Amino acid sequence: MATNVQVTFDCADPLKQAGFWAQALHYVMPDPPGFGYLGGLGQAQGLPEEHWNDAAAIEDPDGDGPRSSSRGTRG
């Protein structure tokens, strides 16, 4: 029996890394519910623009594979 997991990566550029893995795995980067893009959510929440790339996620469009997220590292 398979185990359902979510994998999270620390990286310098979460959107770039998520985009790479989305393309490699044929996944999608979903927009936040009710928003057309990630920055729209950040703007609505009053998050400064320099933090809009602090995290990104990808998921299997068929819902079968695990979800993956990327979190930004700050030096």
mmCIF file of C-alpha atoms in Angstrom:
data_model
loop_
_atom_site.group_PDB
_atom_site.id
_atom_site.type_symbol
_atom_site.label_atom_id
_atom_site.label_comp_id
_atom_site.label_asym_id
_atom_site.label_seq_id
_atom_site.Cartn_x
_atom_site.Cartn_y
_atom_site.Cartn_z
ATOM 1 C CA MET A 1 0.000 0.000 0.000
ATOM 2 C CA ALA A 2 1.375 3.409 -0.975
ATOM 3 C CA THR A 3 1.808 6.230 1.525
ATOM 4 C CA ASN A 4 0.444 9.672 0.660
ATOM 5 C CA VAL A 5 3.105 12.313 1.317
ATOM 6 C CA GLN A 6 3.883 15.952 0.619
ATOM 7 C CA VAL A 7 7.493 16.878 -0.094
ATOM 8 C CA THR A 8 8.805 20.364 0.801
ATOM 9 C CA PHE A 9 12.086 21.803 -0.525
ATOM 10 C CA ASP A 10 14.065 24.738 0.893
ATOM 11 C CA CYS A 11 15.439 26.890 -1.914
ATOM 12 C CA ALA A 12 16.422 30.428 -2.912
ATOM 13 C CA ASP A 13 13.639 30.866 -5.519
ATOM 14 C CA PRO A 14 10.481 28.852 -4.763
ATOM 15 C CA LEU A 15 8.551 29.926 -7.886
ATOM 16 C CA LYS A 16 11.440 29.026 -10.178
ATOM 17 C CA GLN A 17 11.997 25.662 -8.491
ATOM 18 C CA ALA A 18 8.281 24.834 -8.459
ATOM 19 C CA GLY A 19 8.056 25.775 -12.153
ATOM 20 C CA PHE A 20 10.955 23.449 -12.964
ATOM 21 C CA TRP A 21 9.417 20.496 -11.118
ATOM 22 C CA ALA A 22 5.949 21.207 -12.493
ATOM 23 C CA GLN A 23 7.310 20.969 -16.019
ATOM 24 C CA ALA A 24 9.474 17.914 -15.276
ATOM 25 C CA LEU A 25 6.647 15.987 -13.576
ATOM 26 C CA HIS A 26 3.777 17.301 -15.731
ATOM 27 C CA TYR A 27 2.266 18.904 -12.630
ATOM 28 C CA VAL A 28 0.549 22.294 -12.317
ATOM 29 C CA MET A 29 1.092 25.293 -10.065
ATOM 30 C CA PRO A 30 -2.448 26.007 -8.871
ATOM 31 C CA ASP A 31 -3.626 29.556 -8.285
ATOM 32 C CA PRO A 32 -4.820 30.255 -4.748
ATOM 33 C CA PRO A 33 -8.610 29.781 -4.501
ATOM 34 C CA GLY A 34 -10.335 33.003 -5.507
ATOM 35 C CA PHE A 35 -7.188 34.613 -6.955
ATOM 36 C CA GLY A 36 -5.780 34.578 -10.483
ATOM 37 C CA TYR A 37 -2.153 34.443 -9.333
ATOM 38 C CA LEU A 38 -0.072 34.060 -6.184
ATOM 39 C CA GLY A 39 0.734 37.760 -5.969
ATOM 40 C CA GLY A 40 -2.982 38.552 -5.865
ATOM 41 C CA LEU A 41 -3.307 36.559 -2.662
ATOM 42 C CA GLY A 42 -0.246 38.248 -1.159
ATOM 43 C CA GLN A 43 -1.589 41.665 -2.096
ATOM 44 C CA ALA A 44 -5.021 40.904 -0.617
ATOM 45 C CA GLN A 45 -3.380 39.784 2.626
ATOM 46 C CA GLY A 46 -1.198 42.897 2.793
ATOM 47 C CA LEU A 47 1.988 40.876 2.312
ATOM 48 C CA PRO A 48 4.899 43.004 1.026
ATOM 49 C CA GLU A 49 5.747 42.195 -2.595
ATOM 50 C CA GLU A 50 9.253 41.021 -1.675
ATOM 51 C CA HIS A 51 7.621 38.096 0.185
ATOM 52 C CA TRP A 52 5.341 36.931 -2.657
ATOM 53 C CA ASN A 53 8.017 34.394 -3.663
ATOM 54 C CA ASP A 54 8.469 32.937 -0.171
ATOM 55 C CA ALA A 55 6.612 29.745 -1.104
ATOM 56 C CA ALA A 56 5.128 27.890 -4.064
ATOM 57 C CA ALA A 57 3.394 24.564 -4.548
ATOM 58 C CA ILE A 58 2.729 22.116 -7.359
ATOM 59 C CA GLU A 59 0.240 19.298 -7.617
ATOM 60 C CA ASP A 60 -0.704 16.440 -9.885
ATOM 61 C CA PRO A 61 -3.543 17.665 -12.124
ATOM 62 C CA ASP A 62 -5.125 14.190 -11.894
ATOM 63 C CA GLY A 63 -4.929 14.215 -8.095
ATOM 64 C CA ASP A 64 -3.021 10.930 -7.976
ATOM 65 C CA GLY A 65 0.528 12.031 -7.178
ATOM 66 C CA PRO A 66 1.855 13.782 -4.074
ATOM 67 C CA ARG A 67 1.779 17.547 -3.656
ATOM 68 C CA SER A 68 5.119 19.328 -3.431
ATOM 69 C CA SER A 69 5.945 22.726 -2.005
ATOM 70 C CA SER A 70 9.010 24.961 -2.062
ATOM 71 C CA ARG A 71 9.882 27.368 0.741
ATOM 72 C CA GLY A 72 12.280 30.232 0.369
ATOM 73 C CA THR A 73 15.407 30.509 2.460
ATOM 74 C CA ARG A 74 16.529 33.917 3.592
ATOM 75 C CA GLY A 75 20.151 34.680 4.285
#
